[in-house]
Coordinates of N, CA and C and ligand atoms in Angstrom, one line a residue:
M240 N -10.0 -25.4 16.4 CA -11.9 -25.5 16.3 C -12.1 -24.5 17.4
P241 N -13.0 -23.5 16.7 CA -13.6 -22.6 17.4 C -14.2 -23.0 19.1
F242 N -14.0 -21.9 19.8 CA -14.9 -22.3 21.1 C -16.0 -22.2 20.9
E243 N -17.1 -23.1 21.6 CA -18.5 -23.3 21.7 C -18.9 -23.0 23.3
V244 N -20.2 -22.5 23.3 CA -20.8 -22.5 24.9 C -21.2 -23.8 25.4
P245 N -20.7 -24.4 26.3 CA -20.8 -25.5 26.8 C -22.3 -25.7 27.3
P246 N -23.4 -26.7 26.8 CA -24.9 -26.6 27.3 C -24.6 -26.4 29.1
L247 N -25.7 -26.1 29.4 CA -25.8 -25.6 31.1 C -26.1 -27.0 31.6
P248 N -25.4 -27.7 32.6 CA -25.7 -29.1 32.8 C -26.8 -29.2 33.7
Y249 N -27.8 -28.2 33.8 CA -29.1 -28.2 34.4 C -30.0 -27.3 33.8
D250 N -31.3 -27.5 34.6 CA -32.2 -26.3 33.8 C -31.9 -25.0 34.4
Y251 N -32.3 -23.7 33.6 CA -31.8 -22.2 34.2 C -32.4 -22.1 35.6
D252 N -33.6 -22.9 36.0 CA -34.2 -22.4 37.2 C -33.7 -23.4 38.2
A253 N -32.9 -24.4 38.1 CA -32.5 -25.2 38.9 C -31.7 -24.8 40.2
L254 N -31.3 -23.6 40.0 CA -30.7 -23.1 41.4 C -31.6 -22.3 42.1
E255 N -33.1 -22.1 41.7 CA -33.7 -21.1 42.5 C -33.8 -21.7 43.7
P256 N -34.2 -20.8 44.8 CA -34.2 -19.3 44.7 C -33.0 -18.8 44.9
H257 N -32.0 -19.5 45.1 CA -30.6 -18.8 45.5 C -30.1 -18.1 44.2
I258 N -30.0 -18.6 43.0 CA -29.9 -17.8 41.8 C -30.9 -18.0 40.7
D259 N -31.5 -17.1 40.6 CA -32.6 -17.1 39.8 C -32.3 -17.2 38.4
G260 N -33.7 -17.9 37.7 CA -33.5 -18.4 36.3 C -33.2 -17.3 35.4
A261 N -33.8 -16.3 35.5 CA -33.7 -15.1 34.5 C -32.2 -14.6 34.6
T262 N -31.6 -14.5 35.5 CA -30.2 -14.4 35.6 C -29.1 -15.6 35.0
M263 N -29.7 -16.7 34.9 CA -29.0 -17.9 34.7 C -29.4 -17.8 33.0
R264 N -30.3 -17.5 32.6 CA -30.6 -17.5 31.0 C -29.9 -16.3 30.3
V265 N -29.7 -15.3 30.7 CA -29.3 -14.3 30.3 C -27.6 -14.4 30.6
H266 N -27.3 -14.8 31.5 CA -25.8 -15.1 32.0 C -25.0 -16.1 31.0
H267 N -25.9 -17.2 30.9 CA -25.3 -18.6 30.1 C -25.6 -18.1 28.4
D268 N -26.5 -17.8 28.0 CA -27.0 -17.7 26.6 C -26.6 -16.5 26.0
K269 N -26.1 -15.3 26.6 CA -26.0 -14.0 26.1 C -24.6 -13.7 26.7
H270 N -24.2 -13.7 27.8 CA -23.0 -13.1 28.4 C -21.9 -14.1 27.9
H271 N -22.0 -15.2 28.3 CA -21.3 -16.6 28.0 C -20.9 -16.6 26.4
Q272 N -22.1 -16.6 25.7 CA -22.0 -16.7 24.1 C -21.1 -15.3 23.8
A273 N -21.3 -14.4 24.0 CA -20.5 -13.2 23.4 C -19.0 -13.3 24.0
Y274 N -18.7 -13.8 25.2 CA -17.1 -14.2 25.4 C -16.6 -15.1 24.2
V275 N -17.4 -16.1 23.8 CA -17.1 -17.2 23.2 C -17.0 -16.6 21.5
T276 N -18.0 -15.8 21.1 CA -18.0 -15.1 19.9 C -16.7 -14.3 19.8
N277 N -16.6 -13.5 20.5 CA -15.1 -12.6 20.9 C -13.9 -13.1 21.0
A278 N -13.7 -14.4 21.5 CA -12.4 -15.1 21.4 C -12.4 -15.5 20.5
N279 N -13.4 -16.1 19.5 CA -13.3 -17.0 18.5 C -12.9 -16.0 17.3
A280 N -13.2 -14.7 17.4 CA -12.6 -13.8 16.3 C -11.6 -13.2 16.8
A281 N -11.0 -12.8 18.1 CA -9.8 -12.4 18.2 C -8.7 -13.7 17.9
L282 N -9.0 -14.9 18.2 CA -8.0 -15.8 18.0 C -7.9 -16.4 16.4
E283 N -8.8 -15.6 15.6 CA -8.7 -16.1 14.4 C -7.5 -16.0 13.6
G284 N -6.8 -17.0 12.9 CA -5.7 -16.8 12.3 C -4.4 -16.6 12.9
T285 N -4.6 -16.9 14.3 CA -3.6 -17.0 14.7 C -2.9 -18.4 15.2
D286 N -1.6 -18.3 15.8 CA -1.3 -19.7 16.2 C -2.0 -20.5 17.2
L287 N -2.6 -19.7 18.1 CA -3.3 -20.5 19.2 C -4.8 -20.6 18.7
A288 N -5.1 -20.7 17.4 CA -6.4 -20.6 17.1 C -7.3 -21.9 17.4
D289 N -6.4 -23.0 17.5 CA -6.8 -24.4 17.5 C -6.3 -25.0 19.0
A290 N -6.0 -24.0 19.8 CA -5.6 -24.3 20.9 C -6.3 -24.5 21.9
A291 N -6.3 -25.6 23.4 CA -7.4 -25.6 24.2 C -7.1 -24.5 24.9
V292 N -8.5 -24.0 25.6 CA -8.6 -22.7 26.2 C -7.4 -22.6 27.4
E293 N -7.3 -23.5 28.1 CA -6.2 -23.5 29.3 C -4.8 -22.7 28.7
D294 N -4.4 -23.6 27.4 CA -3.3 -23.1 26.7 C -3.2 -21.7 26.2
V295 N -4.4 -21.4 25.8 CA -4.5 -20.0 24.9 C -4.1 -18.9 26.4
L296 N -4.6 -19.5 27.5 CA -4.5 -18.5 28.6 C -3.1 -18.5 29.1
R297 N -2.4 -19.5 28.9 CA -1.1 -19.8 29.7 C -0.1 -19.0 28.7
N298 N -0.5 -18.7 27.5 CA 0.5 -18.3 26.3 C 0.1 -17.5 25.7
L299 N -0.7 -16.1 26.6 CA -1.2 -15.0 26.0 C 0.0 -14.1 25.1
G300 N 1.1 -14.2 25.8 CA 2.3 -13.4 25.5 C 2.6 -13.8 23.9
S301 N 2.3 -15.1 23.6 CA 3.0 -15.4 22.1 C 1.9 -14.9 20.9
L302 N 0.9 -14.0 21.1 CA -0.1 -13.7 20.6 C 0.5 -12.5 20.0
P303 N 0.0 -11.8 18.6 CA 0.4 -10.6 18.3 C -0.2 -9.6 19.4
A304 N 0.5 -8.4 19.6 CA -0.1 -7.6 20.6 C -1.3 -7.0 20.6
D305 N -1.9 -6.7 19.5 CA -3.1 -6.0 19.3 C -4.2 -7.5 19.5
R306 N -3.9 -8.4 19.8 CA -4.9 -9.7 19.9 C -4.9 -10.1 21.5
Q307 N -3.9 -9.5 22.2 CA -3.5 -10.2 23.5 C -4.9 -9.7 24.4
T308 N -5.0 -8.4 24.6 CA -6.2 -7.8 25.4 C -7.7 -8.4 25.1
P309 N -8.0 -8.5 23.9 CA -9.3 -9.2 23.8 C -9.3 -10.5 23.9
V310 N -8.2 -11.3 23.6 CA -8.3 -12.9 23.8 C -8.1 -13.0 25.4
R311 N -7.4 -12.1 26.1 CA -7.2 -12.4 27.5 C -8.8 -12.0 28.1
N312 N -9.4 -11.2 27.7 CA -10.8 -11.0 28.3 C -11.8 -12.0 27.8
N313 N -11.7 -12.3 26.7 CA -12.8 -13.2 26.1 C -12.6 -14.9 26.3
A314 N -11.4 -15.2 26.0 CA -11.1 -16.7 26.1 C -11.1 -16.5 27.8
G315 N -10.7 -15.7 28.5 CA -10.9 -15.8 29.8 C -12.2 -15.8 30.5
G316 N -13.3 -15.1 29.8 CA -14.6 -15.1 30.2 C -15.0 -16.5 30.0
H317 N -14.7 -17.3 28.4 CA -15.2 -18.3 28.3 C -14.7 -19.4 29.3
Y318 N -13.5 -19.3 29.4 CA -13.0 -20.3 30.4 C -13.6 -20.3 31.9
N319 N -13.7 -19.2 32.4 CA -14.3 -18.9 33.9 C -15.8 -19.4 34.0
H320 N -16.4 -18.9 32.7 CA -17.9 -19.4 32.8 C -18.1 -20.6 32.6
S321 N -17.3 -21.7 31.9 CA -17.4 -22.9 31.4 C -17.0 -23.5 32.7
L322 N -16.3 -23.4 33.7 CA -15.8 -23.8 35.1 C -17.2 -23.2 35.9
F323 N -17.4 -22.2 36.0 CA -18.2 -21.7 36.8 C -19.8 -22.9 37.0
W324 N -20.4 -22.9 35.8 CA -21.5 -23.7 35.6 C -21.3 -25.1 36.3
T325 N -20.1 -25.5 36.4 CA -19.8 -27.0 36.9 C -19.8 -26.9 38.1
W326 N -19.4 -25.8 38.8 CA -19.1 -25.7 40.2 C -20.5 -25.4 40.9
M327 N -21.7 -25.5 40.4 CA -23.1 -25.4 40.6 C -23.8 -26.5 40.6
K328 N -24.8 -26.7 41.5 CA -25.5 -27.8 41.4 C -27.1 -27.7 41.7
P329 N -28.1 -28.3 41.0 CA -29.5 -28.1 41.6 C -29.8 -28.1 42.9
V330 N -30.5 -27.4 43.5 CA -31.1 -27.4 44.6 C -31.8 -28.4 45.1
S331 N -32.1 -29.6 44.1 CA -32.9 -30.6 44.1 C -31.9 -31.9 44.4
D332 N -30.5 -31.6 44.2 CA -29.5 -32.6 44.3 C -29.4 -33.0 45.9
P333 N -29.0 -34.1 45.9 CA -28.9 -34.3 47.4 C -27.4 -34.6 47.8
A334 N -26.5 -34.0 47.1 CA -25.2 -34.0 47.5 C -24.8 -33.4 48.7
R335 N -23.7 -33.6 49.1 CA -23.1 -33.1 50.2 C -23.2 -31.4 50.4
P336 N -23.8 -30.9 51.5 CA -23.8 -29.3 51.6 C -22.4 -28.9 52.1
E337 N -21.7 -29.7 52.2 CA -20.4 -29.3 52.8 C -19.5 -30.3 52.1
P338 N -18.0 -29.6 52.1 CA -16.9 -30.6 51.7 C -16.7 -31.7 52.9
D339 N -16.1 -32.7 52.8 CA -15.5 -33.8 53.6 C -14.3 -34.4 53.0
G340 N -13.8 -35.4 53.6 CA -12.4 -35.9 53.1 C -11.1 -35.2 53.0
A341 N -10.6 -35.4 51.8 CA -9.3 -34.9 51.9 C -9.6 -33.1 51.8
L342 N -10.4 -32.9 50.9 CA -10.7 -31.4 50.5 C -10.8 -30.8 52.0
R343 N -11.7 -31.4 52.8 CA -12.1 -30.7 54.1 C -11.1 -30.7 54.6
Q344 N -10.2 -31.7 55.0 CA -9.1 -31.9 55.9 C -8.1 -30.5 55.3
A345 N -7.9 -30.2 54.2 CA -7.1 -29.3 53.3 C -7.5 -28.0 53.8
L346 N -8.9 -27.7 53.7 CA -9.6 -26.4 54.1 C -9.3 -26.2 55.4
D347 N -9.7 -27.2 56.5 CA -9.6 -27.1 57.9 C -7.8 -26.3 58.1
S348 N -6.9 -27.5 57.7 CA -5.6 -26.9 58.2 C -5.2 -25.6 57.4
T349 N -5.5 -25.5 56.1 CA -5.1 -24.3 55.6 C -5.8 -23.0 56.3
F350 N -7.1 -22.8 56.7 CA -7.7 -21.5 56.7 C -8.4 -22.0 58.4
G351 N -7.9 -23.1 58.8 CA -8.5 -23.0 60.3 C -9.6 -23.7 60.7
S352 N -10.6 -23.5 59.7 CA -12.1 -24.0 59.8 C -12.8 -24.0 58.4
F353 N -13.8 -24.6 58.0 CA -14.4 -24.6 56.7 C -15.1 -23.1 56.9
D354 N -15.6 -22.6 58.2 CA -16.2 -21.4 58.2 C -15.3 -20.3 58.1
E355 N -14.1 -20.4 58.5 CA -13.2 -19.2 58.0 C -12.7 -19.3 56.8
F356 N -12.5 -20.6 55.9 CA -12.3 -20.4 54.8 C -13.7 -19.6 54.0
K357 N -14.9 -20.2 54.4 CA -15.9 -19.3 53.5 C -15.7 -17.8 53.7
A358 N -15.4 -17.3 55.0 CA -15.3 -16.0 55.4 C -14.2 -15.2 54.4
K359 N -13.1 -15.8 54.3 CA -11.9 -15.4 53.6 C -12.7 -15.2 52.0
F360 N -13.3 -16.3 51.5 CA -13.5 -16.3 50.1 C -14.5 -15.1 49.9
K361 N -15.4 -15.1 50.8 CA -16.3 -14.2 50.7 C -15.9 -12.8 50.8
A362 N -14.9 -12.5 51.6 CA -14.3 -11.2 51.7 C -13.4 -10.9 50.4
A363 N -13.1 -11.8 49.7 CA -12.1 -11.6 48.4 C -13.4 -11.2 47.7
G364 N -14.4 -11.8 47.4 CA -15.4 -11.4 46.7 C -16.0 -10.1 46.7
V365 N -16.3 -9.6 48.1 CA -17.0 -8.3 48.3 C -15.9 -7.5 48.0
G366 N -14.6 -7.7 48.2 CA -13.5 -6.9 48.3 C -13.1 -6.5 47.0
R367 N -13.5 -7.3 45.8 CA -13.1 -7.0 44.6 C -13.5 -5.8 43.8
F368 N -13.0 -4.7 43.7 CA -13.4 -3.5 43.4 C -13.8 -3.7 41.7
G369 N -15.1 -3.4 41.5 CA -15.6 -3.6 40.0 C -15.8 -4.9 39.8
S370 N -15.5 -5.5 38.7 CA -16.0 -6.9 38.3 C -14.6 -7.7 38.3
G371 N -15.2 -9.0 38.6 CA -13.8 -10.1 38.6 C -14.5 -11.0 39.4
W372 N -13.6 -12.0 40.0 CA -13.8 -13.2 40.5 C -13.1 -13.2 41.9
A373 N -13.5 -14.2 42.8 CA -13.1 -15.0 44.1 C -12.5 -16.3 43.6
W374 N -11.6 -16.7 43.9 CA -11.0 -18.2 44.1 C -10.8 -19.0 45.2
L375 N -10.8 -19.9 44.9 CA -9.8 -21.0 45.6 C -9.3 -21.8 44.7
V376 N -7.9 -21.7 45.0 CA -6.8 -22.4 44.0 C -5.9 -23.2 45.0
H377 N -5.5 -24.0 43.9 CA -4.3 -24.9 44.4 C -3.1 -24.0 43.9
D378 N -2.1 -23.8 44.5 CA -0.9 -23.0 44.1 C 0.4 -23.6 43.7
G379 N 0.2 -25.1 43.8 CA 1.4 -25.8 43.5 C 2.0 -26.5 45.0
S380 N 1.8 -25.8 45.9 CA 2.1 -26.4 47.2 C 0.9 -26.4 48.2
G381 N -0.3 -25.7 48.0 CA -1.3 -26.0 49.0 C -2.5 -24.9 48.5
L382 N -3.6 -24.9 49.2 CA -4.6 -24.2 48.9 C -4.4 -22.8 49.3
A383 N -5.2 -21.9 48.6 CA -5.1 -20.3 48.8 C -6.2 -19.7 48.0
V384 N -6.7 -18.5 48.9 CA -7.9 -17.9 48.2 C -7.2 -16.6 47.6
V385 N -7.6 -16.1 46.4 CA -7.0 -15.0 45.7 C -8.4 -14.5 44.9
S386 N -8.4 -13.1 44.4 CA -9.4 -12.7 43.5 C -8.5 -12.2 42.2
T387 N -9.5 -11.9 41.1 CA -8.9 -11.6 40.0 C -9.9 -10.4 39.4
A388 N -9.2 -9.6 38.9 CA -10.0 -8.5 38.2 C -10.6 -9.1 36.8
N389 N -11.7 -8.3 36.4 CA -12.3 -8.7 35.1 C -12.7 -10.2 34.5
Q390 N -12.0 -10.6 33.6 CA -11.9 -12.2 33.5 C -10.5 -12.9 33.3
D391 N -9.8 -12.2 34.3 CA -8.5 -13.0 34.5 C -8.7 -14.4 35.4
N392 N -7.8 -15.4 34.9 CA -8.2 -16.5 35.4 C -6.9 -17.0 36.3
P393 N -6.8 -17.4 37.5 CA -5.5 -17.8 37.9 C -4.6 -18.8 37.3
I394 N -5.0 -19.5 36.3 CA -4.3 -20.2 35.5 C -3.3 -19.6 34.8
A395 N -3.4 -18.1 34.8 CA -2.7 -17.4 34.0 C -1.0 -17.1 35.0
D396 N -1.7 -17.4 36.3 CA -0.4 -17.1 37.3 C 0.2 -18.5 37.8
G397 N -0.1 -19.6 37.0 CA 0.6 -21.1 37.2 C -0.5 -21.7 38.3
Q398 N -1.7 -20.9 39.1 CA -2.5 -21.9 39.7 C -3.5 -22.5 39.1
T399 N -4.1 -23.4 40.1 CA -5.3 -24.2 39.4 C -6.5 -24.0 40.2
P400 N -7.4 -23.4 39.4 CA -8.6 -22.8 40.1 C -9.5 -24.3 40.3
L401 N -9.9 -24.2 41.9 CA -10.5 -25.3 42.3 C -12.1 -24.9 42.3
L402 N -12.3 -23.6 42.9 CA -13.8 -23.1 43.1 C -13.6 -21.7 42.7
G403 N -14.9 -21.1 42.3 CA -14.5 -19.5 41.9 C -16.1 -19.0 41.8
V404 N -16.3 -17.7 42.3 CA -17.5 -17.2 42.2 C -17.4 -16.1 41.2
D405 N -18.5 -15.8 40.6 CA -18.5 -14.6 39.6 C -18.7 -13.4 40.3
V406 N -18.3 -12.5 40.3 CA -18.7 -11.3 41.2 C -19.0 -10.0 40.2
W407 N -19.4 -10.3 38.8 CA -19.6 -9.2 38.1 C -20.9 -8.7 38.4
E408 N -21.5 -7.8 38.0 CA -23.0 -7.3 38.7 C -24.0 -8.2 37.7
H409 N -23.3 -8.6 36.5 CA -24.3 -9.5 35.7 C -24.7 -10.8 36.2
A410 N -23.9 -11.2 37.5 CA -24.0 -12.5 37.9 C -25.2 -12.3 39.0
Y411 N -25.5 -11.2 39.4 CA -26.3 -11.2 40.4 C -27.2 -10.1 40.7
Y412 N -27.2 -8.9 39.6 CA -28.1 -7.6 39.8 C -29.4 -7.9 39.6
L413 N -30.2 -8.5 38.9 CA -31.5 -8.7 38.7 C -32.0 -9.2 40.0
K414 N -31.3 -10.3 40.9 CA -32.1 -10.5 42.0 C -31.6 -9.9 43.2
Y415 N -30.5 -9.5 43.3 CA -30.0 -9.0 44.4 C -29.4 -7.2 44.5
Q416 N -29.7 -6.8 43.1 CA -29.1 -5.3 42.7 C -27.8 -5.3 43.5
N417 N -27.4 -4.4 44.4 CA -26.2 -3.9 44.8 C -25.6 -5.1 46.1
R418 N -26.3 -5.7 46.3 CA -26.1 -6.6 47.5 C -25.4 -8.1 47.1
R419 N -24.0 -7.5 47.0 CA -23.1 -8.5 46.5 C -22.8 -9.5 47.7
P420 N -22.8 -9.0 48.7 CA -22.7 -10.3 50.3 C -23.6 -11.3 50.1
D421 N -24.9 -10.6 49.8 CA -26.2 -11.5 49.6 C -25.9 -12.5 49.1
Y422 N -25.6 -12.1 47.6 CA -25.5 -13.1 46.5 C -24.7 -14.1 47.2
I423 N -23.3 -13.9 47.8 CA -22.4 -14.9 47.9 C -23.1 -15.7 49.1
D424 N -23.4 -15.1 50.0 CA -23.8 -15.9 50.8 C -25.0 -17.1 50.2
A425 N -25.9 -16.7 49.4 CA -26.9 -17.6 49.1 C -26.1 -18.6 48.1
W426 N -25.2 -18.1 47.2 CA -24.5 -18.8 46.4 C -23.8 -20.2 46.9
W427 N -23.5 -20.0 48.3 CA -23.1 -21.4 48.7 C -23.9 -22.5 49.0
N428 N -25.2 -22.2 48.7 CA -26.2 -23.2 48.7 C -26.1 -24.1 47.5
V429 N -25.9 -23.6 46.7 CA -25.6 -24.4 45.2 C -24.2 -24.9 44.8
V430 N -23.3 -24.6 45.5 CA -21.7 -25.2 45.4 C -21.7 -26.8 45.2
D431 N -21.4 -27.4 44.0 CA -21.2 -28.7 44.2 C -19.7 -29.1 44.5
W432 N -19.8 -29.5 46.0 CA -18.8 -29.9 46.6 C -18.1 -31.1 46.0
D433 N -18.8 -31.9 45.4 CA -18.1 -33.1 44.7 C -17.2 -32.7 43.6
A434 N -17.7 -31.6 42.7 CA -16.9 -31.1 41.7 C -15.7 -30.6 42.2
V435 N -15.9 -29.9 43.1 CA -14.5 -29.1 43.9 C -13.6 -30.2 44.3
A436 N -14.1 -31.3 44.9 CA -13.2 -32.2 45.4 C -12.6 -32.8 44.3
S437 N -13.3 -33.2 43.0 CA -12.5 -33.9 42.0 C -11.4 -32.8 41.4
G438 N -11.4 -31.5 41.3 CA -10.3 -30.7 41.1 C -9.5 -30.6 42.0
F439 N -9.6 -30.8 43.3 CA -8.4 -31.0 44.3 C -7.7 -32.0 44.3
A440 N -8.5 -33.0 43.9 CA -7.8 -34.5 43.8 C -6.8 -34.5 42.6
A441 N -7.3 -33.7 41.5 CA -6.4 -33.6 40.3 C -5.1 -33.1 40.6
A442 N -5.4 -31.8 41.5 CA -4.4 -30.8 41.4 C -3.5 -30.9 42.8
A443 N -3.8 -31.7 43.5 CA -3.1 -32.1 45.0 C -1.8 -33.1 44.7
Ligands
MN670 MN1 -20.4 -13.7 34.4

Protein backbone atom coordinates (compact mmCIF):
# COMPACT_ATOMS: atom_id res chain seq x y z
CA MET A 1 0.00 0.00 0.00
CA PRO A 2 1.40 3.41 -0.85
CA PHE A 3 2.67 5.58 1.98
CA GLU A 4 0.49 8.42 3.25
CA VAL A 5 1.38 11.49 5.29
CA PRO A 6 0.02 10.91 8.81
CA PRO A 7 -2.13 13.69 10.22
CA LEU A 8 -0.25 16.09 12.45
CA PRO A 9 -1.25 15.03 16.00
CA TYR A 10 -1.79 18.67 17.08
CA ASP A 11 -2.59 22.02 15.51
CA TYR A 12 -0.01 23.72 13.29
CA ASP A 13 0.41 26.52 15.83
CA ALA A 14 0.44 24.24 18.90
CA LEU A 15 4.23 24.49 19.20
CA GLU A 16 4.27 28.31 19.17
CA PRO A 17 6.31 30.29 19.99
CA HIS A 18 9.12 27.73 19.82
CA ILE A 19 8.23 26.29 16.41
CA ASP A 20 6.04 28.63 14.38
CA GLY A 21 2.81 27.60 12.71
CA ALA A 22 3.86 28.75 9.24
CA THR A 23 6.88 26.47 9.37
CA MET A 24 4.82 23.55 10.63
CA ARG A 25 2.24 23.99 7.88
CA VAL A 26 4.73 23.95 5.00
CA HIS A 27 6.92 21.34 6.69
CA HIS A 28 4.08 18.86 7.20
CA ASP A 29 1.81 19.62 4.24
CA LYS A 30 4.44 20.31 1.58
CA HIS A 31 7.81 18.82 2.52
CA HIS A 32 6.52 15.61 4.11
CA GLN A 33 3.98 15.18 1.32
CA ALA A 34 6.73 15.50 -1.28
CA TYR A 35 8.76 12.74 0.39
CA VAL A 36 5.70 10.49 0.39
CA THR A 37 4.83 11.22 -3.23
CA ASN A 38 8.38 10.65 -4.40
CA ALA A 39 8.88 7.52 -2.27
CA ASN A 40 5.73 5.96 -3.67
CA ALA A 41 6.83 6.71 -7.22
CA ALA A 42 10.31 5.27 -6.63
CA LEU A 43 8.94 2.10 -5.00
CA GLU A 44 6.24 1.45 -7.57
CA GLY A 45 6.63 -1.96 -9.18
CA THR A 46 9.44 -3.09 -6.86
CA ASP A 47 9.38 -5.97 -4.39
CA LEU A 48 9.25 -3.45 -1.53
CA ALA A 49 6.21 -1.55 -2.83
CA ASP A 50 4.01 -2.99 -0.07
CA ALA A 51 6.63 -3.15 2.69
CA ALA A 52 6.61 -1.19 5.92
CA VAL A 53 8.85 1.85 5.72
CA GLU A 54 11.24 0.41 8.32
CA ASP A 55 11.71 -2.69 6.18
CA VAL A 56 12.24 -0.57 3.08
CA LEU A 57 15.04 1.35 4.80
CA ARG A 58 16.67 -1.82 6.12
CA ASN A 59 16.63 -3.45 2.68
CA LEU A 60 17.60 -0.69 0.27
CA GLY A 61 20.21 -2.97 -1.26
CA SER A 62 17.54 -5.31 -2.57
CA LEU A 63 16.08 -2.59 -4.81
CA PRO A 64 17.09 -2.03 -8.44
CA ALA A 65 20.19 0.16 -8.52
CA ASP A 66 18.43 3.15 -10.06
CA ARG A 67 15.76 3.14 -7.31
CA GLN A 68 18.06 2.95 -4.31
CA THR A 69 18.97 6.63 -4.01
CA PRO A 70 15.47 8.06 -4.54
CA VAL A 71 14.00 5.52 -2.11
CA ARG A 72 16.73 6.15 0.44
CA ASN A 73 16.10 9.89 0.33
CA ASN A 74 12.32 9.91 0.12
CA ALA A 75 11.27 6.87 2.16
CA GLY A 76 13.85 8.11 4.65
CA GLY A 77 12.21 11.53 4.61
CA HIS A 78 8.80 9.96 5.15
CA TYR A 79 10.00 7.86 8.08
CA ASN A 80 12.01 10.67 9.71
CA HIS A 81 9.15 13.14 9.59
CA SER A 82 6.55 10.60 10.73
CA LEU A 83 8.68 10.10 13.83
CA PHE A 84 9.52 13.79 14.26
CA TRP A 85 5.88 14.89 14.62
CA THR A 86 5.32 12.35 17.39
CA TRP A 87 8.36 13.49 19.38
CA MET A 88 6.87 16.96 19.85
CA LYS A 89 3.88 18.01 21.93
CA PRO A 90 1.79 21.17 22.29
CA VAL A 91 3.12 23.76 24.68
CA SER A 92 -0.25 23.55 26.47
CA ASP A 93 0.45 19.88 27.30
CA PRO A 94 1.34 19.57 31.00
CA ALA A 95 3.51 16.49 30.40
CA ARG A 96 6.87 16.45 32.10
CA PRO A 97 9.46 18.95 30.82
CA GLU A 98 12.34 16.56 31.44
CA PRO A 99 12.66 12.78 31.24
CA ASP A 100 12.49 10.74 34.43
CA GLY A 101 12.49 7.08 35.37
CA ALA A 102 14.54 4.53 33.46
CA LEU A 103 15.19 6.86 30.53
CA ARG A 104 16.57 9.56 32.82
CA GLN A 105 18.78 7.06 34.59
CA ALA A 106 20.14 5.80 31.26
CA LEU A 107 20.79 9.34 30.02
CA ASP A 108 22.56 10.27 33.26
CA SER A 109 24.72 7.16 33.30
CA THR A 110 25.60 7.32 29.59
CA PHE A 111 26.29 11.05 29.23
CA GLY A 112 27.00 12.14 32.82
CA SER A 113 23.86 14.23 33.23
CA PHE A 114 20.76 15.34 31.37
CA ASP A 115 22.42 18.68 30.58
CA GLU A 116 25.48 16.94 29.17
CA PHE A 117 23.23 14.80 26.99
CA LYS A 118 21.49 17.92 25.70
CA ALA A 119 24.82 19.58 24.96
CA LYS A 120 26.08 16.57 23.02
CA PHE A 121 22.82 16.25 21.09
CA LYS A 122 22.80 19.96 20.25
CA ALA A 123 26.43 19.81 19.13
CA ALA A 124 25.55 16.91 16.82
CA GLY A 125 22.79 19.01 15.26
CA VAL A 126 24.79 22.22 15.01
CA GLY A 127 27.79 20.33 13.66
CA ARG A 128 25.92 18.52 10.90
CA PHE A 129 27.20 20.27 7.78
CA GLY A 130 24.36 21.01 5.38
CA SER A 131 21.13 19.10 5.84
CA GLY A 132 20.44 16.21 8.16
CA TRP A 133 19.38 15.13 11.60
CA ALA A 134 20.77 14.64 15.10
CA TRP A 135 19.59 11.57 16.98
CA LEU A 136 19.44 9.84 20.31
CA VAL A 137 19.58 6.15 19.47
CA HIS A 138 19.66 2.79 21.16
CA ASP A 139 22.46 0.91 19.44
CA GLY A 140 21.63 -2.49 20.85
CA SER A 141 23.83 -2.13 23.91
CA GLY A 142 22.92 1.35 25.14
CA LEU A 143 22.25 4.97 24.30
CA ALA A 144 24.29 7.05 21.85
CA VAL A 145 24.08 10.41 20.08
CA VAL A 146 24.67 10.31 16.33
CA SER A 147 23.89 12.46 13.33
CA THR A 148 22.98 11.55 9.78
CA ALA A 149 23.13 13.44 6.49
CA ASN A 150 20.16 14.22 4.29
CA GLN A 151 17.22 11.92 5.14
CA ASP A 152 19.24 8.95 6.31
CA ASN A 153 17.88 7.26 9.43
CA PRO A 154 19.88 5.33 12.04
CA ILE A 155 17.66 2.31 11.40
CA ALA A 156 19.76 1.67 8.28
CA ASP A 157 22.76 1.21 10.63
CA GLY A 158 20.91 -1.21 12.89
CA GLN A 159 20.18 1.44 15.53
CA THR A 160 16.80 2.39 16.96
CA PRO A 161 16.01 6.13 16.82
CA LEU A 162 14.56 7.34 20.13
CA LEU A 163 14.57 11.09 19.44
CA GLY A 164 15.63 13.18 16.49
CA VAL A 165 15.76 16.81 15.50
CA ASP A 166 15.45 17.93 11.90
CA VAL A 167 18.26 20.40 11.12
CA TRP A 168 17.36 21.00 7.49
CA GLU A 169 16.92 24.73 6.97
CA HIS A 170 13.26 24.14 6.03
CA ALA A 171 12.67 23.13 9.66
CA TYR A 172 13.66 26.51 11.10
CA TYR A 173 14.59 29.13 8.53
CA LEU A 174 11.32 31.12 8.53
CA LYS A 175 11.66 31.90 12.25
CA TYR A 176 15.33 31.43 13.04
CA GLN A 177 17.03 32.15 9.69
CA ASN A 178 20.66 31.02 10.06
CA ARG A 179 20.44 30.53 13.85
CA ARG A 180 20.31 26.75 14.02
CA PRO A 181 21.58 26.69 17.65
CA ASP A 182 18.68 28.93 18.74
CA TYR A 183 16.20 26.64 16.98
CA ILE A 184 17.53 23.61 18.83
CA ASP A 185 17.48 25.48 22.15
CA ALA A 186 13.81 26.35 21.57
CA TRP A 187 12.92 22.90 20.28
CA TRP A 188 13.69 21.29 23.66
CA ASN A 189 10.60 23.07 24.99
CA VAL A 190 8.30 20.96 22.83
CA VAL A 191 9.96 17.55 23.14
CA ASP A 192 7.49 14.89 24.31
CA TRP A 193 9.54 12.91 26.81
CA ASP A 194 6.71 10.42 27.30
CA ALA A 195 7.02 9.48 23.62
CA VAL A 196 10.80 9.18 23.94
CA ALA A 197 10.42 7.04 27.07
CA SER A 198 8.02 4.73 25.25
CA GLY A 199 10.54 4.17 22.50
CA PHE A 200 13.29 3.59 25.03
CA ALA A 201 11.20 1.02 26.91
CA ALA A 202 10.55 -0.86 23.66
CA ALA A 203 14.20 -0.77 22.55
CA ALA A 204 16.05 -1.39 25.83
MN1 LIG B 1 12.10 18.31 7.45
